Amino acid sequence: MVGLDRLVPLLDGRLGPHINLDNAASTPPLGDVVDAIERFLPYYSSVHRGAGFKSRVSTAVYAEAHDTVARFVGADTSGNTVVFGKNTTEAINKLAFRFPLTGRRVVLSTEMEHHSNDLPWRGRAEVVRARVTHDGRLDEDDVDRLLEVYGRRIALLTVSGASNVTGFVQPIHRLARKAHAVGARILVDAAQLAPHRRIDVKADDDPEHLDYVAISAHKMYAPFGTGALVGRRDTFLQGAPEYQGGGTVEIVTPAHVHWAGLPDREEAGSPNVVGAVAMAVAAQALMDAGMDSVTRHEASLTAYALERLRAVPGVTLYGQSDPEQIADRVGVIPFNVGSMHHALVAAILGYEAGIGVRSGCFCAQSYVGRLLGLTPPEQARWHREHLAGDRSRRPGMVRISLGAYNTNEDVDAVVEMVRRITRDDYDGAYYQDPETGDYRVAGDEDAVRSCFSLTGGPLMQA
Ligand SMILES: Cc1ncc(COP(=O)(O)O)c(C=O)c1O
């Protein structure tokens, strides 16, 4: 991994390692990815249209990147296409635009979705959401009930492969079978699944086949601005793409357009070739390492983290907190410390222990509100305050999220600091900015600015 050896300033004036426990947001880059980009950049040139040698190299590499990503999710490219875009959000928005939703068709979703797999569907169809249980697990009985109630009106079942809040992994192939039984298709938002579990969309004629999968490279060790939508070719061969322009067409006259084949018609404009190379190299590296061994390592790390965190008095864990029950979850662990503000806990971890975590609602406000047990008046109050510009009482949790490169020592570091926080054993004089709700200590901007400059490279060497 790139940057794990980079020291960062701590509040007491020392430099210490930065421990990234915010992998669900973005992972650091893999060394293989950065190496491949450095090897590729001298050959980088325009794709598709250029006749020069470097253009031919770039075009071939770009096509190979599509194939590698297809292999990463087990997709047969005769029936499926890989469309590169910015990220999972863009991939889902693209599908929401391209997926045929006419008349009274229904999109069946769940109460645990990230906003990126919720908002794109609103306004496109009637969205019904399967409930979650009190601990945040998908209530599959409720999925069955809704499949029964709405039956063939359901055009699409859309579900996160793994939750970015509780880490719960959904039974996606069983859900696929159920969706197909009523004539619907299934989209798996695999932003949080792809870095942690082997994905196999299965053969196109398998009832458990996943029709569409969306993934983000920056969550799988390749943060260079690429994501992918993998899905049925026929979906994209009907109608016109949402973005239209260069690269999407074969023939254009003042009156007519003949759209290009796939994936070109869905990738308008000059593509992010470097990002595609990065994503493909990361996918290949994960396949070479073996997704099963990634899963095993992370499962043991998750069990260790749960065991240690739940032994700290005053810590409330959300979702499934039993270290024995880790088969259907990834290493995303949400918690709070007593009645302390989640953003204060996150700030102390960052300033005093060099630990990067995230706090808040993680783009899943409804789901987090449910897990916190917020009543409707409490929800209404924070909405009111938030919209009035006061974010100081915004609800939320602290989230640690583990990656393939994390170690038991990383877990020990966060548990130790959390334990100190429960005893009020921290040093900083933190103040809260009501406009953001974040906590800071005075003077931290200087430390941030002294670390990296766009023109001069890292100023503060490890
Ligand atoms: C479950 C889930 N879906 C979708 C997204 C959106 O991903 P991106 O920001 O890469 O578009 C995220 C990001 O955290 C996520 O966790």
Tab-separated table of C-alpha atoms and ligand atoms in Angstrom:
chain	number	residue	atom	x	y	z
A	1	MET	CA	0.000	0.000	0.000
A	2	VAL	CA	1.184	3.507	-0.746
A	3	GLY	CA	1.537	5.913	2.163
A	4	LEU	CA	1.268	3.579	5.137
A	5	ASP	CA	4.727	4.692	6.206
A	6	ARG	CA	3.843	8.401	6.028
A	7	LEU	CA	3.908	9.982	9.456
A	8	VAL	CA	1.384	12.656	10.418
A	9	PRO	CA	1.489	15.317	13.118
A	10	LEU	CA	-0.170	14.439	16.423
A	11	LEU	CA	-1.565	16.903	18.897
A	12	ASP	CA	1.311	16.479	21.336
A	13	GLY	CA	3.814	17.611	18.708
A	14	ARG	CA	5.111	14.162	17.791
A	15	LEU	CA	4.874	12.603	14.369
A	16	GLY	CA	3.117	9.253	14.309
A	17	PRO	CA	1.868	6.720	11.800
A	18	HIS	CA	-1.489	7.370	10.178
A	19	ILE	CA	-3.794	4.439	10.776
A	20	ASN	CA	-6.509	4.358	8.169
A	21	LEU	CA	-9.691	2.832	9.504
A	22	ASP	CA	-11.899	4.615	7.000
A	23	ASN	CA	-11.645	2.137	4.157
A	24	ALA	CA	-15.402	2.117	3.582
A	25	ALA	CA	-15.032	5.717	2.417
A	26	SER	CA	-11.844	5.316	0.365
A	27	THR	CA	-8.838	3.055	0.545
A	28	PRO	CA	-5.225	4.047	0.014
A	29	PRO	CA	-3.749	3.121	-3.362
A	30	LEU	CA	-2.136	-0.208	-3.909
A	31	GLY	CA	1.560	-0.089	-4.822
A	32	ASP	CA	0.881	-2.274	-7.886
A	33	VAL	CA	-1.643	0.296	-9.093
A	34	VAL	CA	0.730	3.222	-8.756
A	35	ASP	CA	3.523	1.212	-10.426
A	36	ALA	CA	1.268	0.299	-13.333
A	37	ILE	CA	0.215	3.911	-13.808
A	38	GLU	CA	3.833	5.050	-13.813
A	39	ARG	CA	4.643	2.371	-16.391
A	40	PHE	CA	1.625	3.319	-18.472
A	41	LEU	CA	1.876	7.123	-18.404
A	42	PRO	CA	4.755	7.373	-20.897
A	43	TYR	CA	2.465	5.570	-23.368
A	44	TYR	CA	-0.681	7.439	-22.408
A	45	SER	CA	-2.484	8.990	-25.364
A	46	SER	CA	-6.001	9.410	-26.716
A	47	VAL	CA	-8.074	6.267	-27.113
A	48	HIS	CA	-10.236	5.139	-30.049
A	49	ARG	CA	-9.551	7.933	-32.496
A	50	GLY	CA	-5.788	8.270	-32.576
A	51	ALA	CA	-3.676	6.523	-35.198
A	52	GLY	CA	-0.358	6.988	-33.426
A	53	PHE	CA	1.400	4.099	-31.734
A	54	LYS	CA	0.662	5.401	-28.237
A	55	SER	CA	-3.005	5.747	-29.104
A	56	ARG	CA	-3.022	2.140	-30.185
A	57	VAL	CA	-1.380	1.125	-26.919
A	58	SER	CA	-3.860	3.189	-24.890
A	59	THR	CA	-6.830	1.844	-26.834
A	60	ALA	CA	-5.705	-1.753	-26.311
A	61	VAL	CA	-5.068	-1.188	-22.592
A	62	TYR	CA	-8.447	0.491	-22.169
A	63	ALA	CA	-10.229	-2.460	-23.801
A	64	GLU	CA	-8.234	-4.888	-21.657
A	65	ALA	CA	-9.311	-2.956	-18.538
A	66	HIS	CA	-12.973	-3.599	-19.429
A	67	ASP	CA	-12.252	-7.313	-19.790
A	68	THR	CA	-10.394	-7.482	-16.480
A	69	VAL	CA	-13.254	-5.826	-14.603
A	70	ALA	CA	-15.711	-8.223	-16.261
A	71	ARG	CA	-13.583	-11.149	-15.029
A	72	PHE	CA	-13.397	-9.591	-11.556
A	73	VAL	CA	-17.163	-9.966	-11.195
A	74	GLY	CA	-17.421	-13.153	-13.260
A	75	ALA	CA	-19.395	-11.538	-16.086
A	76	ASP	CA	-19.644	-13.160	-19.496
A	77	THR	CA	-19.043	-10.329	-21.970
A	78	SER	CA	-21.180	-11.890	-24.675
A	79	GLY	CA	-24.292	-10.990	-22.701
A	80	ASN	CA	-22.937	-8.259	-20.448
A	81	THR	CA	-21.052	-5.027	-20.803
A	82	VAL	CA	-18.701	-3.091	-18.535
A	83	VAL	CA	-19.308	0.652	-18.577
A	84	PHE	CA	-16.700	2.811	-16.915
A	85	GLY	CA	-17.737	6.000	-15.171
A	86	LYS	CA	-16.705	8.004	-12.144
A	87	ASN	CA	-17.979	5.837	-9.316
A	88	THR	CA	-20.846	3.745	-7.980
A	89	THR	CA	-23.102	6.795	-7.712
A	90	GLU	CA	-22.702	7.538	-11.402
A	91	ALA	CA	-23.144	3.876	-12.296
A	92	ILE	CA	-26.461	3.668	-10.425
A	93	ASN	CA	-27.678	6.962	-11.860
A	94	LYS	CA	-26.845	5.656	-15.320
A	95	LEU	CA	-28.843	2.508	-14.732
A	96	ALA	CA	-31.734	4.506	-13.295
A	97	PHE	CA	-31.755	6.508	-16.535
A	98	ARG	CA	-31.360	3.510	-18.853
A	99	PHE	CA	-33.500	0.919	-17.116
A	100	PRO	CA	-36.955	0.688	-18.686
A	101	LEU	CA	-39.461	1.816	-16.062
A	102	THR	CA	-42.823	2.491	-17.552
A	103	GLY	CA	-46.369	2.684	-16.273
A	104	ARG	CA	-46.900	1.454	-12.749
A	105	ARG	CA	-43.608	-0.383	-12.417
A	106	VAL	CA	-42.116	-0.618	-8.935
A	107	VAL	CA	-38.502	-0.586	-7.740
A	108	LEU	CA	-38.089	-2.755	-4.668
A	109	SER	CA	-35.336	-1.437	-2.434
A	110	THR	CA	-34.458	-1.686	1.249
A	111	GLU	CA	-34.274	0.584	4.287
A	112	MET	CA	-30.521	0.099	4.531
A	113	GLU	CA	-29.477	1.709	1.248
A	114	HIS	CA	-26.835	4.364	0.795
A	115	HIS	CA	-28.332	7.571	-0.622
A	116	SER	CA	-26.607	6.696	-3.910
A	117	ASN	CA	-28.819	3.638	-4.256
A	118	ASP	CA	-31.958	5.406	-3.132
A	119	LEU	CA	-32.180	8.892	-4.612
A	120	PRO	CA	-31.584	7.869	-8.262
A	121	TRP	CA	-34.706	5.674	-8.165
A	122	ARG	CA	-37.020	8.270	-6.678
A	123	GLY	CA	-39.004	9.978	-9.370
A	124	ARG	CA	-38.254	7.158	-11.822
A	125	ALA	CA	-40.722	4.680	-10.339
A	126	GLU	CA	-42.678	3.941	-7.210
A	127	VAL	CA	-40.025	2.843	-4.703
A	128	VAL	CA	-40.967	0.424	-1.949
A	129	ARG	CA	-38.478	-0.466	0.737
A	130	ALA	CA	-38.122	-3.735	2.591
A	131	ARG	CA	-37.743	-3.224	6.321
A	132	VAL	CA	-34.693	-3.843	8.438
A	133	THR	CA	-34.858	-5.577	11.818
A	134	HIS	CA	-34.103	-3.720	15.061
A	135	ASP	CA	-30.369	-4.450	14.720
A	136	GLY	CA	-30.294	-3.264	11.103
A	137	ARG	CA	-30.335	-6.584	9.282
A	138	LEU	CA	-32.389	-6.860	6.099
A	139	ASP	CA	-35.726	-8.443	6.977
A	140	GLU	CA	-35.987	-11.028	4.236
A	141	ASP	CA	-39.517	-11.933	5.291
A	142	ASP	CA	-40.471	-8.390	4.420
A	143	VAL	CA	-38.781	-8.736	1.017
A	144	ASP	CA	-40.914	-11.859	0.472
A	145	ARG	CA	-44.032	-10.008	1.580
A	146	LEU	CA	-43.389	-7.122	-0.826
A	147	LEU	CA	-42.624	-9.527	-3.674
A	148	GLU	CA	-45.988	-11.116	-2.962
A	149	VAL	CA	-47.851	-7.798	-2.712
A	150	TYR	CA	-46.363	-6.122	-5.781
A	151	GLY	CA	-45.538	-9.252	-7.796
A	152	ARG	CA	-45.029	-8.592	-11.477
A	153	ARG	CA	-45.233	-4.828	-11.023
A	154	ILE	CA	-41.698	-5.041	-9.630
A	155	ALA	CA	-39.253	-4.231	-12.381
A	156	LEU	CA	-36.086	-4.167	-10.318
A	157	LEU	CA	-34.851	-5.226	-6.914
A	158	THR	CA	-31.973	-2.999	-5.868
A	159	VAL	CA	-29.906	-3.815	-2.822
A	160	SER	CA	-26.502	-3.086	-1.329
A	161	GLY	CA	-24.220	-6.116	-1.402
A	162	ALA	CA	-22.774	-5.015	1.934
A	163	SER	CA	-23.935	-2.157	4.127
A	164	ASN	CA	-21.621	0.816	4.559
A	165	VAL	CA	-23.073	1.345	8.051
A	166	THR	CA	-23.338	-2.074	9.689
A	167	GLY	CA	-21.349	-4.189	7.245
A	168	PHE	CA	-24.215	-6.662	6.826
A	169	VAL	CA	-23.812	-8.740	3.667
A	170	GLN	CA	-27.065	-9.477	1.880
A	171	PRO	CA	-27.932	-12.917	0.398
A	172	ILE	CA	-27.724	-11.467	-3.102
A	173	HIS	CA	-28.058	-14.697	-5.048
A	174	ARG	CA	-31.098	-15.823	-3.068
A	175	LEU	CA	-32.606	-12.367	-3.628
A	176	ALA	CA	-31.782	-12.642	-7.343
A	177	ARG	CA	-33.667	-15.924	-7.551
A	178	LYS	CA	-36.684	-14.367	-5.816
A	179	ALA	CA	-36.606	-11.254	-8.013
A	180	HIS	CA	-36.362	-13.321	-11.186
A	181	ALA	CA	-39.289	-15.469	-10.072
A	182	VAL	CA	-41.577	-12.418	-10.369
A	183	GLY	CA	-39.988	-11.311	-13.630
A	184	ALA	CA	-37.859	-8.572	-12.057
A	185	ARG	CA	-34.146	-7.922	-12.389
A	186	ILE	CA	-31.628	-7.239	-9.682
A	187	LEU	CA	-29.014	-4.534	-9.174
A	188	VAL	CA	-26.375	-5.057	-6.513
A	189	ASP	CA	-24.737	-1.898	-5.220
A	190	ALA	CA	-21.413	-3.609	-4.623
A	191	ALA	CA	-19.441	-0.539	-3.520
A	192	GLN	CA	-18.809	-2.166	-0.129
A	193	LEU	CA	-18.784	-5.772	-1.315
A	194	ALA	CA	-16.215	-5.679	-4.103
A	195	PRO	CA	-13.166	-4.950	-1.910
A	196	HIS	CA	-14.032	-7.706	0.553
A	197	ARG	CA	-15.818	-10.607	-1.138
A	198	ARG	CA	-15.509	-12.501	-4.368
A	199	ILE	CA	-18.318	-11.403	-6.653
A	200	ASP	CA	-19.669	-13.846	-9.180
A	201	VAL	CA	-22.618	-12.589	-11.177
A	202	LYS	CA	-23.100	-16.213	-12.407
A	203	ALA	CA	-24.186	-17.366	-15.850
A	204	ASP	CA	-26.819	-15.243	-17.579
A	205	ASP	CA	-29.332	-18.102	-17.594
A	206	ASP	CA	-28.777	-18.975	-13.930
A	207	PRO	CA	-31.799	-17.914	-11.823
A	208	GLU	CA	-29.293	-16.510	-9.303
A	209	HIS	CA	-27.590	-14.340	-11.926
A	210	LEU	CA	-26.958	-10.708	-10.929
A	211	ASP	CA	-28.239	-8.523	-13.746
A	212	TYR	CA	-26.332	-5.382	-12.746
A	213	VAL	CA	-23.443	-4.648	-10.414
A	214	ALA	CA	-22.013	-1.217	-9.527
A	215	ILE	CA	-18.529	-0.762	-8.066
A	216	SER	CA	-16.074	2.032	-7.192
A	217	ALA	CA	-12.315	1.742	-7.722
A	218	HIS	CA	-11.470	4.182	-4.928
A	219	LYS	CA	-12.877	1.700	-2.414
A	220	MET	CA	-10.739	-1.088	-3.869
A	221	TYR	CA	-7.279	0.429	-3.698
A	222	ALA	CA	-7.359	2.404	-6.960
A	223	PRO	CA	-8.387	6.001	-6.184
A	224	PHE	CA	-8.049	7.441	-9.684
A	225	GLY	CA	-11.628	8.444	-10.431
A	226	THR	CA	-13.198	5.339	-11.921
A	227	GLY	CA	-16.167	3.148	-11.195
A	228	ALA	CA	-17.998	0.576	-13.258
A	229	LEU	CA	-21.477	-0.594	-14.058
A	230	VAL	CA	-21.517	-4.178	-15.234
A	231	GLY	CA	-24.775	-5.398	-16.660
A	232	ARG	CA	-26.929	-6.844	-19.365
A	233	ARG	CA	-26.062	-5.570	-22.813
A	234	ASP	CA	-29.701	-5.496	-23.960
A	235	THR	CA	-30.525	-2.781	-21.401
A	236	PHE	CA	-28.112	-0.377	-23.059
A	237	LEU	CA	-28.930	-1.276	-26.647
A	238	GLN	CA	-32.410	0.202	-26.398
A	239	GLY	CA	-32.945	3.946	-26.579
A	240	ALA	CA	-30.360	6.669	-26.285
A	241	PRO	CA	-27.673	7.182	-23.648
A	242	GLU	CA	-28.143	9.957	-21.091
A	243	TYR	CA	-24.894	11.665	-22.033
A	244	GLN	CA	-24.498	12.153	-25.751
A	245	GLY	CA	-21.578	13.401	-27.759
A	246	GLY	CA	-18.152	12.374	-28.936
A	247	GLY	CA	-17.413	8.684	-28.788
A	248	THR	CA	-21.045	7.589	-28.467
A	249	VAL	CA	-21.928	7.495	-32.157
A	250	GLU	CA	-21.257	5.764	-35.455
A	251	ILE	CA	-23.086	8.099	-37.832
A	252	VAL	CA	-24.417	11.614	-37.309
A	253	THR	CA	-26.394	13.649	-39.818
A	254	PRO	CA	-28.362	16.819	-39.032
A	255	ALA	CA	-31.429	14.627	-38.712
A	256	HIS	CA	-30.194	11.228	-37.500
A	257	VAL	CA	-27.880	9.542	-35.067
A	258	HIS	CA	-26.709	5.984	-35.217
A	259	TRP	CA	-25.375	5.091	-31.790
A	260	ALA	CA	-22.106	3.239	-31.354
A	261	GLY	CA	-21.859	-0.266	-29.936
A	262	LEU	CA	-21.135	-1.085	-26.310
A	263	PRO	CA	-19.565	0.162	-24.174
A	264	ASP	CA	-18.756	3.222	-26.327
A	265	ARG	CA	-22.302	4.561	-26.520
A	266	GLU	CA	-22.432	4.655	-22.708
A	267	GLU	CA	-19.044	6.306	-22.171
A	268	ALA	CA	-19.505	9.771	-23.628
A	269	GLY	CA	-16.495	11.991	-24.195
A	270	SER	CA	-12.850	11.191	-23.621
A	271	PRO	CA	-12.657	8.460	-21.018
A	272	ASN	CA	-10.501	8.298	-17.916
A	273	VAL	CA	-8.008	5.807	-19.302
A	274	VAL	CA	-5.623	6.154	-16.366
A	275	GLY	CA	-8.461	5.488	-13.938
A	276	ALA	CA	-9.507	2.434	-15.934
A	277	VAL	CA	-5.943	1.090	-15.865
A	278	ALA	CA	-5.843	1.672	-12.111
A	279	MET	CA	-9.142	-0.089	-11.533
A	280	ALA	CA	-8.192	-3.087	-13.654
A	281	VAL	CA	-4.803	-3.473	-11.984
A	282	ALA	CA	-6.435	-3.316	-8.544
A	283	ALA	CA	-9.037	-5.884	-9.596
A	284	GLN	CA	-6.297	-8.153	-10.911
A	285	ALA	CA	-4.241	-7.709	-7.737
A	286	LEU	CA	-7.242	-8.662	-5.605
A	287	MET	CA	-7.874	-11.719	-7.785
A	288	ASP	CA	-4.184	-12.673	-7.560
A	289	ALA	CA	-4.166	-12.263	-3.785
A	290	GLY	CA	-7.347	-14.351	-3.731
A	291	MET	CA	-10.588	-12.793	-2.556
A	292	ASP	CA	-11.138	-15.746	-0.243
A	293	SER	CA	-7.930	-15.003	1.618
A	294	VAL	CA	-8.855	-11.289	1.790
A	295	THR	CA	-12.207	-12.325	3.270
A	296	ARG	CA	-10.575	-14.661	5.785
A	297	HIS	CA	-8.062	-12.044	6.957
A	298	GLU	CA	-10.729	-9.374	7.321
A	299	ALA	CA	-13.085	-11.755	9.133
A	300	SER	CA	-10.462	-12.498	11.744
A	301	LEU	CA	-9.687	-8.783	12.088
A	302	THR	CA	-13.385	-7.950	12.433
A	303	ALA	CA	-13.904	-10.608	15.109
A	304	TYR	CA	-10.879	-9.283	16.985
A	305	ALA	CA	-12.112	-5.686	16.757
A	306	LEU	CA	-15.611	-6.611	17.974
A	307	GLU	CA	-14.271	-8.683	20.822
A	308	ARG	CA	-12.027	-5.869	21.995
A	309	LEU	CA	-14.438	-2.991	21.434
A	310	ARG	CA	-17.360	-4.569	23.177
A	311	ALA	CA	-15.195	-5.123	26.250
A	312	VAL	CA	-14.767	-1.362	26.638
A	313	PRO	CA	-17.304	-0.045	29.171
A	314	GLY	CA	-19.391	2.791	27.784
A	315	VAL	CA	-19.108	1.777	24.121
A	316	THR	CA	-22.357	1.083	22.270
A	317	LEU	CA	-21.954	-1.048	19.155
A	318	TYR	CA	-24.685	-1.025	16.503
A	319	GLY	CA	-25.725	-3.856	14.222
A	320	GLN	CA	-24.244	-7.258	14.933
A	321	SER	CA	-21.626	-7.073	17.672
A	322	ASP	CA	-21.027	-10.775	18.290
A	323	PRO	CA	-17.474	-11.722	17.235
A	324	GLU	CA	-18.693	-15.259	16.526
A	325	GLN	CA	-21.228	-14.009	13.975
A	326	ILE	CA	-19.067	-12.657	11.236
A	327	ALA	CA	-19.960	-14.864	8.282
A	328	ASP	CA	-22.501	-12.431	6.878
A	329	ARG	CA	-20.732	-9.149	7.473
A	330	VAL	CA	-17.710	-7.168	6.363
A	331	GLY	CA	-15.458	-5.169	8.681
A	332	VAL	CA	-17.566	-2.052	9.051
A	333	ILE	CA	-18.179	-1.348	12.732
A	334	PRO	CA	-20.367	1.542	13.938
A	335	PHE	CA	-20.340	2.657	17.558
A	336	ASN	CA	-20.770	5.520	19.991
A	337	VAL	CA	-18.976	6.340	23.220
A	338	GLY	CA	-21.352	7.138	26.084
A	339	SER	CA	-23.252	10.300	25.276
A	340	MET	CA	-20.266	11.962	23.624
A	341	HIS	CA	-20.747	13.560	20.250
A	342	HIS	CA	-19.645	11.160	17.518
A	343	ALA	CA	-17.716	13.929	15.775
A	344	LEU	CA	-15.755	14.651	18.960
A	345	VAL	CA	-14.751	11.001	19.287
A	346	ALA	CA	-13.670	10.961	15.645
A	347	ALA	CA	-11.686	14.176	16.115
A	348	ILE	CA	-9.847	12.865	19.182
A	349	LEU	CA	-8.953	9.649	17.353
A	350	GLY	CA	-7.563	11.698	14.492
A	351	TYR	CA	-5.736	14.423	16.404
A	352	GLU	CA	-4.326	12.380	19.251
A	353	ALA	CA	-3.810	8.889	17.827
A	354	GLY	CA	-3.449	9.532	14.091
A	355	ILE	CA	-6.423	7.274	13.403
A	356	GLY	CA	-8.646	8.101	10.433
A	357	VAL	CA	-12.304	7.216	10.910
A	358	ARG	CA	-15.585	8.728	9.793
A	359	SER	CA	-18.519	9.886	11.875
A	360	GLY	CA	-22.061	10.978	11.121
A	361	CYS	CA	-24.743	9.240	9.082
A	362	PHE	CA	-22.536	7.912	6.261
A	363	CYS	CA	-24.957	8.948	3.494
A	364	ALA	CA	-27.607	6.649	4.946
A	365	GLN	CA	-29.627	9.020	7.109
A	366	SER	CA	-32.786	6.929	7.369
A	367	TYR	CA	-30.925	3.752	8.246
A	368	VAL	CA	-28.707	5.423	10.845
A	369	GLY	CA	-31.743	7.199	12.322
A	370	ARG	CA	-33.401	3.820	12.772
A	371	LEU	CA	-30.360	2.224	14.365
A	372	LEU	CA	-30.085	5.150	16.762
A	373	GLY	CA	-33.771	4.794	17.579
A	374	LEU	CA	-34.538	8.429	16.758
A	375	THR	CA	-38.189	9.283	17.246
A	376	PRO	CA	-40.041	11.277	14.576
A	377	PRO	CA	-39.879	14.491	16.698
A	378	GLU	CA	-36.128	13.981	17.197
A	379	GLN	CA	-35.675	13.504	13.456
A	380	ALA	CA	-37.756	16.605	12.766
A	381	ARG	CA	-35.704	18.651	15.246
A	382	TRP	CA	-32.358	17.821	13.695
A	383	HIS	CA	-33.676	18.368	10.195
A	384	ARG	CA	-34.891	21.807	11.295
A	385	GLU	CA	-31.634	22.723	13.011
A	386	HIS	CA	-29.538	21.383	10.142
A	387	LEU	CA	-31.414	23.352	7.522
A	388	ALA	CA	-31.134	26.465	9.700
A	389	GLY	CA	-27.342	26.043	9.571
A	390	ASP	CA	-26.750	24.590	13.022
A	391	ARG	CA	-25.219	21.133	12.709
A	392	SER	CA	-23.935	20.926	16.244
A	393	ARG	CA	-26.488	18.333	17.347
A	394	ARG	CA	-26.560	16.261	14.181
A	395	PRO	CA	-27.028	12.614	15.101
A	396	GLY	CA	-24.630	9.923	14.068
A	397	MET	CA	-22.101	7.285	14.960
A	398	VAL	CA	-18.392	6.675	14.701
A	399	ARG	CA	-17.419	4.108	12.082
A	400	ILE	CA	-14.283	2.090	11.774
A	401	SER	CA	-13.950	0.160	8.545
A	402	LEU	CA	-11.225	-2.363	7.910
A	403	GLY	CA	-9.264	-3.112	4.770
A	404	ALA	CA	-7.204	-6.034	3.593
A	405	TYR	CA	-3.950	-4.436	4.762
A	406	ASN	CA	-5.087	-3.553	8.316
A	407	THR	CA	-3.614	-5.443	11.246
A	408	ASN	CA	-4.513	-6.404	14.799
A	409	GLU	CA	-2.140	-3.612	15.896
A	410	ASP	CA	-4.329	-1.076	14.061
A	411	VAL	CA	-7.299	-2.436	15.979
A	412	ASP	CA	-5.363	-2.299	19.249
A	413	ALA	CA	-4.536	1.358	18.586
A	414	VAL	CA	-8.151	2.386	18.080
A	415	VAL	CA	-9.414	0.335	21.022
A	416	GLU	CA	-6.755	1.822	23.308
A	417	MET	CA	-7.682	5.378	22.313
A	418	VAL	CA	-11.405	4.670	22.634
A	419	ARG	CA	-10.759	3.285	26.110
A	420	ARG	CA	-8.932	6.495	27.028
A	421	ILE	CA	-11.800	8.571	25.632
A	422	THR	CA	-14.285	6.715	27.844
A	423	ARG	CA	-12.146	7.804	30.819
A	424	ASP	CA	-11.969	11.413	29.571
A	425	ASP	CA	-8.250	10.826	29.183
A	426	TYR	CA	-7.525	13.030	26.198
A	427	ASP	CA	-5.551	16.232	25.837
A	428	GLY	CA	-7.038	18.549	23.224
A	429	ALA	CA	-9.199	21.591	23.860
A	430	TYR	CA	-11.690	20.875	21.111
A	431	TYR	CA	-14.221	23.355	19.818
A	432	GLN	CA	-17.149	22.588	17.592
A	433	ASP	CA	-17.902	24.476	14.407
A	434	PRO	CA	-21.719	24.670	14.419
A	435	GLU	CA	-21.813	25.122	10.659
A	436	THR	CA	-20.291	21.694	10.046
A	437	GLY	CA	-20.730	19.988	13.386
A	438	ASP	CA	-17.053	18.989	13.263
A	439	TYR	CA	-14.647	19.365	16.172
A	440	ARG	CA	-11.236	20.985	15.786
A	441	VAL	CA	-8.385	22.312	17.845
A	442	ALA	CA	-7.096	25.793	17.168
A	443	GLY	CA	-4.168	26.049	14.763
A	444	ASP	CA	-4.710	22.735	12.970
A	445	GLU	CA	-4.935	24.416	9.566
A	446	ASP	CA	-1.225	25.184	9.791
A	447	ALA	CA	-0.369	21.529	10.300
A	448	VAL	CA	-2.517	20.552	7.338
A	449	ARG	CA	-1.016	23.199	5.087
A	450	SER	CA	2.544	22.441	6.104
A	451	CYS	CA	2.146	18.810	5.095
A	452	PHE	CA	1.657	18.992	1.368
A	453	SER	CA	1.902	21.643	-1.272
A	454	LEU	CA	0.662	21.311	-4.842
A	455	THR	CA	3.873	22.743	-6.183
A	456	GLY	CA	6.487	21.536	-3.766
A	457	GLY	CA	5.678	17.944	-2.831
A	458	PRO	CA	5.507	16.816	0.767
A	459	LEU	CA	7.019	19.467	2.993
A	460	MET	CA	6.953	17.436	6.151
A	461	GLN	CA	8.961	14.303	5.620
A	462	ALA	CA	8.462	11.142	7.549
B	1	LIG	C1	-23.002	1.095	-0.130
B	1	LIG	C2	-22.520	2.262	-0.927
B	1	LIG	N1	-23.110	2.551	-2.085
B	1	LIG	C3	-22.725	3.569	-2.843
B	1	LIG	C4	-21.708	4.395	-2.459
B	1	LIG	C5	-21.299	5.525	-3.324
B	1	LIG	O1	-20.008	5.293	-3.788
B	1	LIG	P1	-19.234	6.426	-4.571
B	1	LIG	O2	-19.081	7.568	-3.605
B	1	LIG	O3	-17.944	5.807	-4.929
B	1	LIG	O4	-20.056	6.792	-5.729
B	1	LIG	C6	-21.060	4.159	-1.239
B	1	LIG	C7	-19.996	5.046	-0.766
B	1	LIG	O5	-19.638	5.083	0.367
B	1	LIG	C8	-21.471	3.050	-0.472
B	1	LIG	O6	-20.882	2.779	0.698
